Coordinates of C-alpha atoms in Angstrom, one line a residue:
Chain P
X1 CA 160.6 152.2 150.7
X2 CA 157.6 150.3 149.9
X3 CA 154.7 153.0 150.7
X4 CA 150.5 152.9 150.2
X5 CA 148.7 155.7 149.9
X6 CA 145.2 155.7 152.2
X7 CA 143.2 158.7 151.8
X8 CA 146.0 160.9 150.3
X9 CA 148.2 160.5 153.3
X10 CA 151.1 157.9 152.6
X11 CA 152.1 154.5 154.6
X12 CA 154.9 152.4 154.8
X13 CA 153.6 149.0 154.3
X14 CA 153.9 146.1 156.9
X15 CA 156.7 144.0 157.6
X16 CA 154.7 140.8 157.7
X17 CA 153.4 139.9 154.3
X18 CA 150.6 138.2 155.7
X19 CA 149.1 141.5 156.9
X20 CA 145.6 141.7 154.5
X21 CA 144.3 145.5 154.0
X22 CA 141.5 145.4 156.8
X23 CA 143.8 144.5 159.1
X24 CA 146.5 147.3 158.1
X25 CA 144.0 150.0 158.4
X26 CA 142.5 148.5 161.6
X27 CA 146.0 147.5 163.4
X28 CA 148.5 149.7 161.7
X29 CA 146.4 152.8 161.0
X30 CA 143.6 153.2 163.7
X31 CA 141.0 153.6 160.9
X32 CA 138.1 151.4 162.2
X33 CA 135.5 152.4 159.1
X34 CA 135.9 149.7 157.2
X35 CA 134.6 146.8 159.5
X36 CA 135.6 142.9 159.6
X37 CA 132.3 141.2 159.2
X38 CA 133.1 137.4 157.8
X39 CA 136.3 137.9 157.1
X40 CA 136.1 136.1 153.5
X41 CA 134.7 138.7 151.3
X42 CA 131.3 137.5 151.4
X43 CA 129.4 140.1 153.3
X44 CA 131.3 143.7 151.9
X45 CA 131.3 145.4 155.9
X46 CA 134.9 145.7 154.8
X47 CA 134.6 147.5 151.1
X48 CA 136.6 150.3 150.3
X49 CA 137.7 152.2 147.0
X50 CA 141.0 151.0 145.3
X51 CA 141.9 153.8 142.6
X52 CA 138.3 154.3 142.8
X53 CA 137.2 151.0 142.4
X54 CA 135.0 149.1 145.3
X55 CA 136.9 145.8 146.7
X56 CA 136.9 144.0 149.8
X57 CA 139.9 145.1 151.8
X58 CA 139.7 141.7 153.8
X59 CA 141.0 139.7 150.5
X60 CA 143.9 141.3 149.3
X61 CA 147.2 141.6 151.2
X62 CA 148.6 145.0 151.6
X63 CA 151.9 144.6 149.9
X64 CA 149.3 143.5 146.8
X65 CA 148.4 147.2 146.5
X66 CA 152.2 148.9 146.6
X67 CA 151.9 152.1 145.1
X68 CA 148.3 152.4 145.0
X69 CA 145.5 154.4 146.4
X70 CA 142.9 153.5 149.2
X71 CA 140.1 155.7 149.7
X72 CA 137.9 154.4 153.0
X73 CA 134.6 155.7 154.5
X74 CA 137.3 158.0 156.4
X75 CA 138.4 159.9 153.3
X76 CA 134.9 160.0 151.7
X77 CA 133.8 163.4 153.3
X78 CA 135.8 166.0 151.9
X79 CA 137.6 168.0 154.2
X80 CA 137.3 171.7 154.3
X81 CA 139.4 174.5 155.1
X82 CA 137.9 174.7 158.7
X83 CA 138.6 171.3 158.7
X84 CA 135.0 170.3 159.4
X85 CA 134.1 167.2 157.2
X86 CA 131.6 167.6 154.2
X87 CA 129.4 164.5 154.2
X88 CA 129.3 163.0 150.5
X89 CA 125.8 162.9 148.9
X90 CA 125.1 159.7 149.1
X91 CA 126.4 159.6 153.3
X92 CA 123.6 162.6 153.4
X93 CA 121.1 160.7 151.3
X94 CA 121.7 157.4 154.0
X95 CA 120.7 159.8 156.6
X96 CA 117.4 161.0 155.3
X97 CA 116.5 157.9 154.4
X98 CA 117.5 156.3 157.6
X99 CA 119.3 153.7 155.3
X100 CA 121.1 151.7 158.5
X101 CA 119.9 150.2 161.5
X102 CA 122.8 149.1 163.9
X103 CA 125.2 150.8 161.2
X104 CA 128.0 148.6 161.3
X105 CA 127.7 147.3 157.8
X106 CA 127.4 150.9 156.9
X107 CA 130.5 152.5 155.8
X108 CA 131.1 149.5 153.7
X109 CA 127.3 150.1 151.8
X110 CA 128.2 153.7 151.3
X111 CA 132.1 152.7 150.0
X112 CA 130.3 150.1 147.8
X113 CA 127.5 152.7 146.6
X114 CA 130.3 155.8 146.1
X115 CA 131.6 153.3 143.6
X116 CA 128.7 152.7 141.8
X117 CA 127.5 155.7 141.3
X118 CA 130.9 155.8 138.9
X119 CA 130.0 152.6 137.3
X120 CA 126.9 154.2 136.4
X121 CA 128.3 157.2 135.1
X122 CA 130.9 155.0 133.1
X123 CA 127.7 152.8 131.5
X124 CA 129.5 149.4 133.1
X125 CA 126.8 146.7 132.7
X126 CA 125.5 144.7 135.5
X127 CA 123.9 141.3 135.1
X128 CA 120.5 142.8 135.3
X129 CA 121.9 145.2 132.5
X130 CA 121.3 141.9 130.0
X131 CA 117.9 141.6 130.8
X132 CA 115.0 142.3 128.7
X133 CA 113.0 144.7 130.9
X134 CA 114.9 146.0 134.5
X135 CA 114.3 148.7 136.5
X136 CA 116.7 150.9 138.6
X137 CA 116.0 149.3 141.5
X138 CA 116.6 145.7 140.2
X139 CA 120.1 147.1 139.1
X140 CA 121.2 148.5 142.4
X141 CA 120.2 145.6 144.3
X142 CA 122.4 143.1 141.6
X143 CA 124.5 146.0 141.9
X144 CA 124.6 146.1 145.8
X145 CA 124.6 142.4 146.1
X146 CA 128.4 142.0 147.7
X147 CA 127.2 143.9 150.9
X148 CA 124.6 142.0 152.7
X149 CA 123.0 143.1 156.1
X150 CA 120.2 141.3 158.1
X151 CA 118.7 144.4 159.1
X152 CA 116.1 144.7 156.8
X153 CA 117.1 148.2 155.4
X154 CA 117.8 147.2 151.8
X155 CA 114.8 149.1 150.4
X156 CA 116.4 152.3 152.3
X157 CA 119.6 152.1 151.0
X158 CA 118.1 151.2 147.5
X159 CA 116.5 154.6 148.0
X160 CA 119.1 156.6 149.2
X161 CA 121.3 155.5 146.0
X162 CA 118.3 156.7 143.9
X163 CA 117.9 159.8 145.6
X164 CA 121.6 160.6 144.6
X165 CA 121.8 159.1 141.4
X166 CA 118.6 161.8 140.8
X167 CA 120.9 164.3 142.1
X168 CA 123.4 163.8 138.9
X169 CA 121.2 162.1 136.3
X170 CA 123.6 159.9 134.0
Chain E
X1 CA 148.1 132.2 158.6
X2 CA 151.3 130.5 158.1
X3 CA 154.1 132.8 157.6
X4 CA 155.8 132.8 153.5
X5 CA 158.5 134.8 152.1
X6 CA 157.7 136.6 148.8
X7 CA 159.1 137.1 145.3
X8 CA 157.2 139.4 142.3
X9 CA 157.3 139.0 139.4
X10 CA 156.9 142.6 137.2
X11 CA 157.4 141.4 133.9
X12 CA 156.5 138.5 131.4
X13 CA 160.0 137.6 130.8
X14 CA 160.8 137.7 135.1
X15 CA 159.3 134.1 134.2
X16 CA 162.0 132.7 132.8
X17 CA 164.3 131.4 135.4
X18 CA 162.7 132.1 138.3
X19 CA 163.4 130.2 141.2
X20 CA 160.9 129.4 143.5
X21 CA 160.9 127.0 146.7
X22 CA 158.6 123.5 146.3
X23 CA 155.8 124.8 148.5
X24 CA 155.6 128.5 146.5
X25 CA 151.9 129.7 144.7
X26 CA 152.0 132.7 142.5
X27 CA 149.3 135.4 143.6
X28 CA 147.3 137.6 140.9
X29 CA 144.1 139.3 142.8
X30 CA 144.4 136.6 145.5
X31 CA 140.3 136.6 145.8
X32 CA 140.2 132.6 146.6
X33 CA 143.9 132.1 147.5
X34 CA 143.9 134.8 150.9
X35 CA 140.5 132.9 151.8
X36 CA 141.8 129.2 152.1
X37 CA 144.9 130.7 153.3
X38 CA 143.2 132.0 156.2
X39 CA 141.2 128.5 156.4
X40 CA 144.7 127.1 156.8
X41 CA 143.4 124.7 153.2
X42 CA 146.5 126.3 151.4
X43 CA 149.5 126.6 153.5
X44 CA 152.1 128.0 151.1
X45 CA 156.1 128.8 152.2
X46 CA 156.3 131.2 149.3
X47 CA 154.0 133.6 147.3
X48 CA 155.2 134.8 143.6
X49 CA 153.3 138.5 143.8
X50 CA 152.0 138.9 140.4
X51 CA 150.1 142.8 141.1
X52 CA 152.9 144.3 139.3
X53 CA 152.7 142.3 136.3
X54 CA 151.7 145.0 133.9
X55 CA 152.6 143.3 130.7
X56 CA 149.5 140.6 130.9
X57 CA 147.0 143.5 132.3
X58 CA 145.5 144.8 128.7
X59 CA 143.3 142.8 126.3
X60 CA 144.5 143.2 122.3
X61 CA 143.0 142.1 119.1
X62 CA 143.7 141.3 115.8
X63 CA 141.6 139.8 112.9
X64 CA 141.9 136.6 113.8
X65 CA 141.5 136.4 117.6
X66 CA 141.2 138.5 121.2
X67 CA 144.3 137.8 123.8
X68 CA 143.3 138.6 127.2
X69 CA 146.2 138.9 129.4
X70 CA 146.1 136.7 132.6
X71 CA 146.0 139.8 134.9
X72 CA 142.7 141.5 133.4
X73 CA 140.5 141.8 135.9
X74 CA 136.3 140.4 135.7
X75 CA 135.5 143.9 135.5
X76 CA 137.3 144.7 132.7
X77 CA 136.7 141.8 130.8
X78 CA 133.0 141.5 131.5
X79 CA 133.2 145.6 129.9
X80 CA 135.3 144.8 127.3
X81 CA 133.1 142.1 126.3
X82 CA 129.8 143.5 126.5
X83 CA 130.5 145.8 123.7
X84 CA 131.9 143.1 120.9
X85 CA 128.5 141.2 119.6
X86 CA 130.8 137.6 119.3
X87 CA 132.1 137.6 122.9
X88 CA 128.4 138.9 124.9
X89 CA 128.5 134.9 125.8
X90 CA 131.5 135.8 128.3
X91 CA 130.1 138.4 129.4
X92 CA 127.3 137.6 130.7
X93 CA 128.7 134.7 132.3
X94 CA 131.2 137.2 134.5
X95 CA 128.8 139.0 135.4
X96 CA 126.4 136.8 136.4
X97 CA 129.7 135.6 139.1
X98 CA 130.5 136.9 142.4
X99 CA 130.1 140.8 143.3
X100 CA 131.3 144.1 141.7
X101 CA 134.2 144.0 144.9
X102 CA 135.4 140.4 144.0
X103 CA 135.4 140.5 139.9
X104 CA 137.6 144.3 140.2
X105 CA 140.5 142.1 142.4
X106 CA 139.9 138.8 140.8
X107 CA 142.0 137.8 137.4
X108 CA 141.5 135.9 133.8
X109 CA 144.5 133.8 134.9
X110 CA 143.5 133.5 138.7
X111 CA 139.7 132.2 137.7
X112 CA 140.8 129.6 135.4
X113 CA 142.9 128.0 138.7
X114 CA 140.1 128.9 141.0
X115 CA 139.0 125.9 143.8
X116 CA 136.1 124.1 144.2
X117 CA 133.6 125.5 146.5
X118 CA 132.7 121.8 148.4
X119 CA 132.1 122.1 151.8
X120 CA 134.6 119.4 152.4
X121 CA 137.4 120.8 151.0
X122 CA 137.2 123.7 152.9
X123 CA 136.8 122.4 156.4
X124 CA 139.9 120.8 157.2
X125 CA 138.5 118.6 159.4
X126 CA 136.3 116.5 157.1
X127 CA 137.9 113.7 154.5
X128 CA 138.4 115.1 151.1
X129 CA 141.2 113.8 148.4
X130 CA 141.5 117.1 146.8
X131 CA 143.1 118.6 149.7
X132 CA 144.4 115.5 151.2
X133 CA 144.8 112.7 148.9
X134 CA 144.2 109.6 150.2
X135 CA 141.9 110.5 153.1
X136 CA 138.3 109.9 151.1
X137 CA 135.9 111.9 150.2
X138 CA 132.9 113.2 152.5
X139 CA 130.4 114.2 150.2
X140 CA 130.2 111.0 148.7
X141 CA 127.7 109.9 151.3
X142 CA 126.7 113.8 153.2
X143 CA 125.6 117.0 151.8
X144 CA 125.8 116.8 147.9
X145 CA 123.3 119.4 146.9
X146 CA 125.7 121.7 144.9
X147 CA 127.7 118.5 143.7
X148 CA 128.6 117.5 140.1
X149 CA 126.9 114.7 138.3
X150 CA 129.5 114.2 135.4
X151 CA 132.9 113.7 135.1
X152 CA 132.8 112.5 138.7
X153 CA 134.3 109.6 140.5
X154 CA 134.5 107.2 143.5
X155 CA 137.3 109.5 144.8
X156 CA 135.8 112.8 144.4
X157 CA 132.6 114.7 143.2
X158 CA 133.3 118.1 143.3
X159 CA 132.3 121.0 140.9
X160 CA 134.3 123.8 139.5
X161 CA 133.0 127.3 140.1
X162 CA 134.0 129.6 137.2
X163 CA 131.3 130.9 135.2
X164 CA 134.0 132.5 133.3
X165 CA 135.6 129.2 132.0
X166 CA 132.3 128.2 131.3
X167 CA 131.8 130.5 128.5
X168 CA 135.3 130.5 127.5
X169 CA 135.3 126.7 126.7
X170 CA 132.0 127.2 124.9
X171 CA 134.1 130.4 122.6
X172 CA 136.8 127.9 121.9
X173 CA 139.6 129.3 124.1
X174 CA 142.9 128.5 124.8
X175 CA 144.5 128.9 127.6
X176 CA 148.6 130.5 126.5
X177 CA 151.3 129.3 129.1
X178 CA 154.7 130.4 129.6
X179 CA 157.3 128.0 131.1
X180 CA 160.4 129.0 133.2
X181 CA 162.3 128.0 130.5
X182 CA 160.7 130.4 128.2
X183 CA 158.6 127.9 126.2
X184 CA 155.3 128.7 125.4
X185 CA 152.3 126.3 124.5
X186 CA 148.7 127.2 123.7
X187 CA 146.3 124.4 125.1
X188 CA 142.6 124.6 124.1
X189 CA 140.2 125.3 127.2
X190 CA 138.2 121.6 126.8
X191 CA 141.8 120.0 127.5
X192 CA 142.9 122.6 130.0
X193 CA 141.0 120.4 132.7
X194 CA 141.4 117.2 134.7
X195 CA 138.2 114.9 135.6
X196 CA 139.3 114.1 139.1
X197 CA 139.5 109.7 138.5
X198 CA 141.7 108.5 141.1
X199 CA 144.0 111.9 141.7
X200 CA 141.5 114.7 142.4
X201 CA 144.2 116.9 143.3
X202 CA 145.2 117.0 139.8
X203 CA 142.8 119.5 138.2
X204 CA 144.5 120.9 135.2
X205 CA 147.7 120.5 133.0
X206 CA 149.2 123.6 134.5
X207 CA 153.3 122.1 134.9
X208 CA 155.2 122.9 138.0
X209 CA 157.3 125.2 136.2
X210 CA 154.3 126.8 133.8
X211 CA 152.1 130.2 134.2
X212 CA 149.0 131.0 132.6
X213 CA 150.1 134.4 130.6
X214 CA 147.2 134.6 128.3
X215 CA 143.4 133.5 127.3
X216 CA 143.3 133.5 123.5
X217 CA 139.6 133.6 122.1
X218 CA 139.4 132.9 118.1
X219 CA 137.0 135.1 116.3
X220 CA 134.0 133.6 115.1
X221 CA 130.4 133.6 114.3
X222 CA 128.2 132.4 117.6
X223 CA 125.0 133.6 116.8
X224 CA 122.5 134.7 119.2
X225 CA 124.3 133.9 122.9
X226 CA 122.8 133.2 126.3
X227 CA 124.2 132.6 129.8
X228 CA 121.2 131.2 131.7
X229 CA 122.5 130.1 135.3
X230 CA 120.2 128.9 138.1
X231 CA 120.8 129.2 141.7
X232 CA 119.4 129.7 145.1
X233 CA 119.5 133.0 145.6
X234 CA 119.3 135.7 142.2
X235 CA 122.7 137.1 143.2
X236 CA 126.3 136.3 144.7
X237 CA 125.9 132.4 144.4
X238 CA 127.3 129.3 142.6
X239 CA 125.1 127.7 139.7
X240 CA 123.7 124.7 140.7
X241 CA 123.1 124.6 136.8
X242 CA 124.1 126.8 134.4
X243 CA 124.0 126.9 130.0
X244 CA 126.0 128.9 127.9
X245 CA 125.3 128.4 124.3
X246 CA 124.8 130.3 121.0
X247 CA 123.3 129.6 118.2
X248 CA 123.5 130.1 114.3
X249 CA 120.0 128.9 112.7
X250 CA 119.8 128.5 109.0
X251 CA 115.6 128.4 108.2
X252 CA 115.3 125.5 111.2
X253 CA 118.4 123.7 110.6
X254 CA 121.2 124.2 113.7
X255 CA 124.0 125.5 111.7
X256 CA 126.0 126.2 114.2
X257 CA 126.0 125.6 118.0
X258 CA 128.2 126.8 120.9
X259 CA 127.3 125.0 123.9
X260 CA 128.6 124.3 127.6
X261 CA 127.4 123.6 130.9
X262 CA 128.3 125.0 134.4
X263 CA 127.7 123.5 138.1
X264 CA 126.9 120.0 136.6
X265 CA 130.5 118.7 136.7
X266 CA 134.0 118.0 137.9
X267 CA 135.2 120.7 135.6
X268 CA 133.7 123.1 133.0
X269 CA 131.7 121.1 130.9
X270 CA 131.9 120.4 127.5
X271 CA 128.9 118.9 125.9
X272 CA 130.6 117.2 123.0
X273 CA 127.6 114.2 122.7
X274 CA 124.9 117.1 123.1
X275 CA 126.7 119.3 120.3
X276 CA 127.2 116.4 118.2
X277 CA 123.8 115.4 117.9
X278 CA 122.3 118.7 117.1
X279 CA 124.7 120.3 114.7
X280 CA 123.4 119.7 111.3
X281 CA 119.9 118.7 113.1
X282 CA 116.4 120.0 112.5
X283 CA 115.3 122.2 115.6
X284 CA 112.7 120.7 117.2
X285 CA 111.7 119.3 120.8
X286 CA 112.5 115.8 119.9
X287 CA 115.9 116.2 118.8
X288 CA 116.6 118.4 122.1
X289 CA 115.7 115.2 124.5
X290 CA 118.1 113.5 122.2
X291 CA 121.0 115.3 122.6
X292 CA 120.4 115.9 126.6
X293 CA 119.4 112.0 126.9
X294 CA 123.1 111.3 125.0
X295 CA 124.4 113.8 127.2
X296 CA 123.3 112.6 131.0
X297 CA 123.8 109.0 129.5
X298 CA 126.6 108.9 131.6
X299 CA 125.5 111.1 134.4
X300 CA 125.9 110.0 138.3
X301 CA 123.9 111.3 140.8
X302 CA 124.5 111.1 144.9
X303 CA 121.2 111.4 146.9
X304 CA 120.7 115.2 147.5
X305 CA 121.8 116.6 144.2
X306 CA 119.5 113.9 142.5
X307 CA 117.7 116.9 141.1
X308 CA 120.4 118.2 138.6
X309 CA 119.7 115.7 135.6
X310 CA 116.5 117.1 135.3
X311 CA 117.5 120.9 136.0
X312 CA 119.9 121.0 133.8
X313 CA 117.5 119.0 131.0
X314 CA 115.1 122.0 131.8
X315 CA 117.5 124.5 131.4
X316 CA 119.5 123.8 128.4
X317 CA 115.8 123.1 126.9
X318 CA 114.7 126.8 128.0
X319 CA 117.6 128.2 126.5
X320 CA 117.7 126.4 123.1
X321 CA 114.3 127.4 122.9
X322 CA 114.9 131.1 123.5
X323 CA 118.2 131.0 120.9
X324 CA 115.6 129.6 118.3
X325 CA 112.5 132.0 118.8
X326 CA 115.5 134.8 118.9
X327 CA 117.6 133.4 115.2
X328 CA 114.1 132.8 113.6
X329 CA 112.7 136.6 114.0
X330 CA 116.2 137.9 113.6
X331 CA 118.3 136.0 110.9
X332 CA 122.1 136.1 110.9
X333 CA 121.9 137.7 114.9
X334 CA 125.2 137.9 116.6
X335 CA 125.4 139.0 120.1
X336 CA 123.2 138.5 123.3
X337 CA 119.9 137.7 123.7
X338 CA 118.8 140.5 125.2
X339 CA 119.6 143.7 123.9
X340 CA 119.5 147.4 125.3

């Protein structure tokens, strides 16, 4: 059987090819993190981790990723043996630095900025990486780019990603 | 979403033979296919799934070239490329396109075929041959701010998107397809592409029955390389103009230039006038204006994109300038401008 593994647990896939990712977890799976914003991959509410790498789960069918690994803002806290979740650095990091407003774009900026603290740590260049002279920040923000929000909080969540990157430096 | 059956296709030689129905499109990260599917602009019966096609997911080299499979992802190209001084053309140019979530889905193969971003071709209810051939075109006459000035016709005006192909034609690429028979041709990247003329529909020499399996880039000397591209916004946008080029200076003489133009036409363009009159050529501000003036000779602009000649003069001037100031202080440079 045709199976999908979404934060360690495994899936059968859908019948109906047609069914992308977003909707699977929202329809299939009950896992509302990931949020539909526009629906065509151009605002990254819906980013999760594929294998550890960011995409947007509204672009890609589910019988695309057969055999592979989802990871959404649900399986970013680790769970302990209580069972109570651990929040991730960076999920604490968005809290202290009150990196949201309404939120719903949220889970989506934290997938995306879970994966780029591994780009960082990998040294993966950015287009602000061929610059001259760029600063953290600038790199984030190119880096952050495929998640957009009205709310004004970009400084915030450009803060909370250096708060954690400080955490581990690269 | 129309409903389509599926087939997959797991390795290179599943090609040969397979059967698909008229109305079937193959798949590879599906970034721009699953959006104008769900805008009801591509309507196909059948998809060929191509996510299991691990032979064509790993770039190789030899002395003589790189072979990027069709399924290597943005990401790992634009990586891969970054660290080899003669390709830092191509990668600056995939990563200056779309976001970190869009270039780890999207493909080598699936950029090459990507569609124009025109409004009119995605809104189904607006004229556009492309999509509907026959029916006109509605940015002749409407909003044409992000339209192309060359290679365009009375039938269609559209730009192509890739930033990727952009460099790629300016490395000397060739596109490596792979028929259902099993026959394999390598066509170069400046012939890979249609100008739209009377069948805008037709945008490459892709046959029914071929796939793209491979990009093959020659090795070669490019000098110092740029990819300046100009946009509304400094991230996630189209180029309204962009300039790939690299150049190999000998005291002021152009020995060498590598040169190609995004945003500003019907397909990735090829400056063969520009090239032309510079290669050989003195450097100097005069002989710039030349080769621009020979290439916009032929240039058509449309009311609200009436801006582009003069961009793109800008632009290409900007970064010939920087190439020069760059080969002069550092004599037999290869790689990107910038270095860190």
């Amino acid at each position: 059987m045709s199976t999908l593994i979404v934060n360690e647990e495994t899936y059968p896939l859908p019948e109906d090819p047609r069914t992308t990712l977003l909707d699977f977890l929202h329809q299939h799976l009950s896992m509302f993190g990931a949020k539909k914003g526009c629906d065509h991959g151009q605002c990254g509410a819906c980013t999760v981790l594929l294998d550890g790498e960011r995409i947007n789960a509204c672009l890609v069918f589910a019988f695309q990723l057969e055999g592979k690994s989802v990871t959404t803002i649900e399986g970013i806290a680790k769970k302990t043996n209580d069972s109570d979740a651990k929040l991730h650095p960076l999920q604490k990091a968005f809290v202290e630095r009150d990196a949201f407003q309404c939120g719903y774009c949220t889970s989506g900026q934290i997938c995306s900025g879970v994966a780029l603290l591994g780009e960082l740590a990998a040294k993966n260049p950015s287009a602000v990486t061929c610059s001259a002279d760029y600063s953290q920040k600038e790199d984030i923000s190119e880096r952050m780019s495929g998640n957009l929000c009205r709310c004004g909080a970009y400084p915030n969540i450009v803060d909370a990603i250096e708060d954690v990157i400080a955490l581990e430096p690269q | 979403m129309n409903p389509f059956s599926l087939q997959h296709i797991k390795h290179t030689q599943d090609i040969n033979g397979l059967s698909t129905e008229d109305g079937a499109k193959y798949i590879a990260g599906g970034t721009n296919l699953i959006d104008l599917m769900k805008l009801q602009v591509e309507t196909p019966s059948q998809l060929v799934n191509l996510s299991q096609w691990e032979d064509e997911q790993s770039i190789t080299e030899n002395d003589d070239y790189f072979r990027i499979g069709a399924m290597v992802t943005n990401t790992a190209l634009a990586n891969y490329a970054y660290h080899q001084p003669s390709l830092s053309l191509l990668s600056q140019a995939l990563l200056s396109g779309a976001t970190v979530q869009l270039r780890n889905r999207a493909t080598t193969g699936g950029n090459l075929l990507q569609r124009t971003r025109c409004y009119y071709f995605y809104d189904t209810t607006k004229a556009c041959n492309k999509r509907q051939p026959g029916s006109g075109c509605a940015a002749l006459t409407s909003m044409n701010r992000i339209h192309a000035i060359l290679g365009t016709s009375d039938d269609c005006i559209a730009t192509h998107p890739s930033d990727m192909a952009v460099a790629m034609m300016a490395l000397d690429a060739q596109v490596s397809l792979t028929s259902k028979t099993g026959e394999v041709r390598n066509i170069p990247l400046r012939d890979f592409y249609c100008v739209p003329s009377t069948t805008p529909h037709i945008e490459n020499v892709l046959k029914d029955d071929e796939v793209i399996t491979a990009v093959i880039i020659p090795k070669q000397r490019h000098g110092t390389q740029y990819y300046r591209k100009v946009r509304d916004r400094s991230s996630y946008a189209f180029a309204l103009v962009s300039v790939g080029a690299g150049l190999v200076l000998k005291n002021d003489t152009i020995e060498k230039l590598t040169l190609s133009f995004g945003g500003v036409g019907t397909k990735p363009w090829y400056p063969a006038s520009a090239i032309r009159v510079l290669t050989g050529a003195t450097f100097s501000e005069e002989v710039l204006d030349l080769a621009i003036d020979a290439e916009l000779a032929d240039a058509k602009v449309y009311g609200s994109n009436n801006f582009k000649p003069d961009l793109l003069r800008n632009t290409f001037k900007s970064v010939m300038h920087s190439l020069y100031e760059h080969q002069r202080e550092n004599g037999d440079h290869e790689g990107a401008l910038y270095e860190n």
